[in-house]
Coordinates of C-alpha atoms and ligand atoms in Angstrom, one line a residue:
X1 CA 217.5 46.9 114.7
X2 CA 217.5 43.1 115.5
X3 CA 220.6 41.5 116.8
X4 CA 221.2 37.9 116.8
X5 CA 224.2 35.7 118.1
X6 CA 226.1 33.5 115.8
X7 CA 228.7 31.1 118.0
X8 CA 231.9 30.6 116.7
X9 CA 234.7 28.0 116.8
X10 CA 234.8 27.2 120.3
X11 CA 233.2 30.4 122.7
X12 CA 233.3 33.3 119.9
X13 CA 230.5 34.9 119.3
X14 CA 229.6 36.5 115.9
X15 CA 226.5 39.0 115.4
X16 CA 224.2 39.4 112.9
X17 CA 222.8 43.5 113.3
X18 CA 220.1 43.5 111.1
X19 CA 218.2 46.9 109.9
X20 CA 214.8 45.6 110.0
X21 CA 213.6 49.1 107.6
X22 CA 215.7 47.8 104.6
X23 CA 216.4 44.3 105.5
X24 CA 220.4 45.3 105.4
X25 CA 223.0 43.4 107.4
X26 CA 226.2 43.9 109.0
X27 CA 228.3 41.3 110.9
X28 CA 231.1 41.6 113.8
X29 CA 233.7 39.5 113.6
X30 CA 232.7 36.2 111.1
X31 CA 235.8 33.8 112.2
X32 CA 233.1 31.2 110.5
X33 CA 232.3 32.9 107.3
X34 CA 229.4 30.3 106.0
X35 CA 227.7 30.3 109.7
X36 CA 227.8 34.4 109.1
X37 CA 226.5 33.7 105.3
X38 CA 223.9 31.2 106.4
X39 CA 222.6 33.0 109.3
X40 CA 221.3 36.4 106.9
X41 CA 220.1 34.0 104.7
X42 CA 218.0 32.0 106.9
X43 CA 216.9 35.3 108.2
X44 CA 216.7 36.8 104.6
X45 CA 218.8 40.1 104.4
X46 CA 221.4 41.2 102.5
X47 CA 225.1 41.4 104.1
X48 CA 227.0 44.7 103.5
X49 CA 229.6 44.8 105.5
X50 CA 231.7 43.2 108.2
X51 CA 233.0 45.0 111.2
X52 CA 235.9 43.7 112.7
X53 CA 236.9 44.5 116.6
X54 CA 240.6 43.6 116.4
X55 CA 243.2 41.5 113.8
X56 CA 243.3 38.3 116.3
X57 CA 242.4 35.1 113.9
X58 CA 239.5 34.4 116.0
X59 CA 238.1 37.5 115.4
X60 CA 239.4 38.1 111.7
X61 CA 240.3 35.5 110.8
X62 CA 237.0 34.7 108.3
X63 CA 237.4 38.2 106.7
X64 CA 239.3 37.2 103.5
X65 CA 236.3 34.1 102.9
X66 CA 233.5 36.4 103.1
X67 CA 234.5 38.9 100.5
X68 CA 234.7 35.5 98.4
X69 CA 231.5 34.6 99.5
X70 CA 229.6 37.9 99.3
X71 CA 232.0 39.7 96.4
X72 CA 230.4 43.7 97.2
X73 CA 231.0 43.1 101.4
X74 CA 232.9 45.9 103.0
X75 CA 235.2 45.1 105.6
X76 CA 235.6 47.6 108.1
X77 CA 238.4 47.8 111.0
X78 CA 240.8 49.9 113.0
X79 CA 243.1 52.1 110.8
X80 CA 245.9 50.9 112.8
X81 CA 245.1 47.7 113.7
X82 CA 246.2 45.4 110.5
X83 CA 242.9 43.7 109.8
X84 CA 243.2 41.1 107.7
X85 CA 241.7 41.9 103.9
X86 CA 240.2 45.3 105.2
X87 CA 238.7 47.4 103.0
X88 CA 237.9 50.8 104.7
X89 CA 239.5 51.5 107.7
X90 CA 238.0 53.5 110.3
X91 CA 239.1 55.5 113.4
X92 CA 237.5 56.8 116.7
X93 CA 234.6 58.7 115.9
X94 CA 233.8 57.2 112.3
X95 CA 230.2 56.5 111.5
X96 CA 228.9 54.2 109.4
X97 CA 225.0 53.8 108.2
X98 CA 223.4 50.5 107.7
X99 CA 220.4 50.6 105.8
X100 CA 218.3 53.9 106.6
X101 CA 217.5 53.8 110.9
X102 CA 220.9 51.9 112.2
X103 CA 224.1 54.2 112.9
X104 CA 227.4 52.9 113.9
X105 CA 230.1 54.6 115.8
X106 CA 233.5 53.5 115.4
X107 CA 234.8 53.5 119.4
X108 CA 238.9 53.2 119.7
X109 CA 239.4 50.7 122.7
X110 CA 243.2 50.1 122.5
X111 CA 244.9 47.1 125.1
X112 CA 244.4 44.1 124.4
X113 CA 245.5 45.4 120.6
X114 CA 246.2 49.2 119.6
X115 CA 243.7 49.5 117.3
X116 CA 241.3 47.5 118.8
X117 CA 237.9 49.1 117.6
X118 CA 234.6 48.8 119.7
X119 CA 231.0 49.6 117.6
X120 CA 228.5 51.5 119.4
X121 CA 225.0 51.0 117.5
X122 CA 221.8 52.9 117.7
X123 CA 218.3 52.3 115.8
X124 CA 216.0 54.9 115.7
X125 CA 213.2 52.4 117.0
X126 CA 213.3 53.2 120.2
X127 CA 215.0 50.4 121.2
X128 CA 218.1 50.9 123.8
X129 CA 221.6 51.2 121.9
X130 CA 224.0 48.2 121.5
X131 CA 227.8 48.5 121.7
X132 CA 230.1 45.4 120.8
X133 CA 233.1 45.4 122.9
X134 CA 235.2 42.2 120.9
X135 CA 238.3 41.4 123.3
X136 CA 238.3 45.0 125.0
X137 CA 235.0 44.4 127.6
X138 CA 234.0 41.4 128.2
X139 CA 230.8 40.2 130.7
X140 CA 232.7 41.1 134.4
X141 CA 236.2 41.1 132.7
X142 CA 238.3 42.6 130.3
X143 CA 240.8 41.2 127.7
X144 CA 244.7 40.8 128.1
X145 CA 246.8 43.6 127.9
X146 CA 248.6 42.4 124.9
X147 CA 249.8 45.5 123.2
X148 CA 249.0 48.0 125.5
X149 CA 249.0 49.7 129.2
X150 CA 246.9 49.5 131.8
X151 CA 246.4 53.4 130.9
X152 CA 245.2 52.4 128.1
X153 CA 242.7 49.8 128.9
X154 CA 241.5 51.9 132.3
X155 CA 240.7 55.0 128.9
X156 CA 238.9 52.0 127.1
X157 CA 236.9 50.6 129.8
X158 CA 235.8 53.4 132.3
X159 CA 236.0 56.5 129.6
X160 CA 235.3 55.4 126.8
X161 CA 232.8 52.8 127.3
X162 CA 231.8 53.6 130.7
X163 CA 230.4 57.0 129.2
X164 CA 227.9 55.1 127.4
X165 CA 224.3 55.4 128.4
X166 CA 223.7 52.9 131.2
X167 CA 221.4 50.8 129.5
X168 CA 223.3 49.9 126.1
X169 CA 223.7 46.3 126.2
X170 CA 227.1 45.6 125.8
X171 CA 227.8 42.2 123.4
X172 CA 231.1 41.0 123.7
X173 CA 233.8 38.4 121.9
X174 CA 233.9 35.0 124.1
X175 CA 231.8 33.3 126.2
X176 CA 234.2 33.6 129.6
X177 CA 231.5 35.1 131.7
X178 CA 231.2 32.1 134.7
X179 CA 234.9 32.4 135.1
X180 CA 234.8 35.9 135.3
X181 CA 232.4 36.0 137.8
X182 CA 234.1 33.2 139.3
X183 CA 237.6 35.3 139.5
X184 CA 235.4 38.9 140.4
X185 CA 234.4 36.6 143.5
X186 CA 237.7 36.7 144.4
X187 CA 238.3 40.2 144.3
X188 CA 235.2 41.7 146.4
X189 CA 233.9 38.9 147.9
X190 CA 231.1 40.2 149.2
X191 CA 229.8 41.8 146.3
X192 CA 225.8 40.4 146.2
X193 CA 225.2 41.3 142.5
X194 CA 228.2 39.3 141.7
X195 CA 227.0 36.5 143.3
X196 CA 223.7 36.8 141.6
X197 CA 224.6 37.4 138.1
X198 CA 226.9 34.3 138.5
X199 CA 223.8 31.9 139.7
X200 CA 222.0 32.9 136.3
X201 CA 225.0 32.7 134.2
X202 CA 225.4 29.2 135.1
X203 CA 221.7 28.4 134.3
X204 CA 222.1 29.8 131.4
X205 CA 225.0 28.1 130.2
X206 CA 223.0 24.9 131.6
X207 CA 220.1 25.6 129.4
X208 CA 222.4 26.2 126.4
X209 CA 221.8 30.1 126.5
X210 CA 224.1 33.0 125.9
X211 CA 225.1 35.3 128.8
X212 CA 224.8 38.1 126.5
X213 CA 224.3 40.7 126.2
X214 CA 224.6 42.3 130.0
X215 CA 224.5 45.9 130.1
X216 CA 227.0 49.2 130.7
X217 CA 225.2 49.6 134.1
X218 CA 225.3 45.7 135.1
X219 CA 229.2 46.2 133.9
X220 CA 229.6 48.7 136.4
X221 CA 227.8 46.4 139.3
X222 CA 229.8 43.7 138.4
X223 CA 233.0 43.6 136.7
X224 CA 236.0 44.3 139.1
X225 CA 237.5 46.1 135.9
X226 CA 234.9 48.7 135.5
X227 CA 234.6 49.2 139.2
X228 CA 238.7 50.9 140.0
X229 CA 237.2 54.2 140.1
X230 CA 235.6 53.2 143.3
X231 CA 237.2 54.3 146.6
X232 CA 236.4 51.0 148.9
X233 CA 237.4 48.6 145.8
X234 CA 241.0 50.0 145.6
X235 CA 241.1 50.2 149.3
X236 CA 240.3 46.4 149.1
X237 CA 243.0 45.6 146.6
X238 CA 245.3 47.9 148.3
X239 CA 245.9 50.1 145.2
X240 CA 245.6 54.1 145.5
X241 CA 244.2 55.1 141.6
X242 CA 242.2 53.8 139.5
X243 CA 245.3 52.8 137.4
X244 CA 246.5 51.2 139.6
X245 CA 243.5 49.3 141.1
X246 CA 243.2 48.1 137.3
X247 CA 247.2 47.0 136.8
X248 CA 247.1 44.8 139.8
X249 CA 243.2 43.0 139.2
X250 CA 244.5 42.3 135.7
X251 CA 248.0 40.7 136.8
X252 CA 245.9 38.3 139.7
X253 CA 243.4 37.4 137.2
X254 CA 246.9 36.7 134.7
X255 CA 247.5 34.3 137.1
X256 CA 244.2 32.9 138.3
X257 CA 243.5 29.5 137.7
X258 CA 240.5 29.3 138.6
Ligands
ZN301 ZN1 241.8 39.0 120.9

């Protein structure tokens, strides 16, 4: 499989998962449908479906366009989520094919919404799997707990997606990865790969790159929200469970101004 980034209104990031075997496309989250259309063109496959992460407008807010555009796309998204003009909902634990080597499986990563929906992609090339997180993970953070519990997202982030394999690079919604880093500082200050992943991110972001993908085990390096299961961070929060440790990181960061 070949991924590529398609940016968004103002930091989304949509993604073109191609299946190089068939030349069969899928994209996550198309807020800009003709960007979506005119990427698999330019790269010339054939979009078959859409796979939406959560209803926000940002993230599906292009579905109803794209089935004008491309009449036979498939929408795909949570079953209880309310995704605008869905067409086959899915569940945790769902697969879905695209073309004949790509497999997806439907992840349910409830918080920031309840049916929030995180894809988990594998080729059979060899390559290392992909998994796209939309507002659930995102590069050293996590999204706001808007219809959830901290239960919740601590089950989404360090059981669902932290059983991953270690390698799957993890592509997520926004680009908010300096001023996560920036607000991880904050929490474990003397954390060295934090300090170093936030160096490169800002050269990236100098040089016009992406900072993603990053992957499951740089997630567990890095981002305070992955990291609660660990003893000496919720001794430096001053929290006792992982629950806990996860409540409190997300209600300074709700009020970090950076
Ligand atoms: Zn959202």
């Amino acid at each position: 499989m070949k991924i590529h980034h398609i940016p968004c209104l103002e930091d989304n990031y949509a993604y073109l998962i191609i299946d190089e075997g068939t030349g069969e496309a899928a994209v996550v989250d198309p807020a800009e449908p003709e960007k979506a259309v005119k990427a698999a063109q330019e790269h010339g496959v054939d979009l078959k479906f859409v796979l939406t992460t959560h209803h926000h407008w940002d993230h599906a807010g292009g579905n109803e366009k794209i089935k004008q555009l491309v009449p036979e796309i498939k929408v795909y998204g949570g079953s209880i989520d309310n995704v605008k003009a869905c067409t086959d909902k899915v569940e945790n634990g769902d697969k879905v094919s695209l073309g004949k080597d790509t497999d997806i499986l439907c992840l349910h990563t409830p918080s920031h919404t309840k049916g929030h929906i995180s894809y988990y992609v594998t080729g059979k090339g060899g390559e290392d799997p992909a998994v796209f997180t939309g507002d659930t993970l995102f590069i050293a953070g996590c999204g706001k707990l808007f219809e959830g519990t901290a239960e919740q997202m601590y089950q989404s982030l360090c059981v669902t997606l932290g059983s991953l394999p270690k390698p799957t690079r993890v592509y997520c919604g926004h680009e908010y990865t300096v001023k996560n880093l920036l607000f991880a500082l904050t929490v474990e200050q003397e954390n060295v790969k934090i300090k170093q992943k936030l160096s490169w991110a800002q050269q990236q972001l100098e040089k016009g790159l992406p900072t993603i993908p990053s992957t499951i085990e740089e997630e567990m390096e890095t981002n305070p929200f992955m990291r609660v299961n660990l003893p000496e961070l919720q001794e430096i929060v001053g929290c006792k469970s992982p629950v806990e440790c996860l409540r409190e990181i997300r209600q300074r960061k709700d009020k970090w101004r950076g």
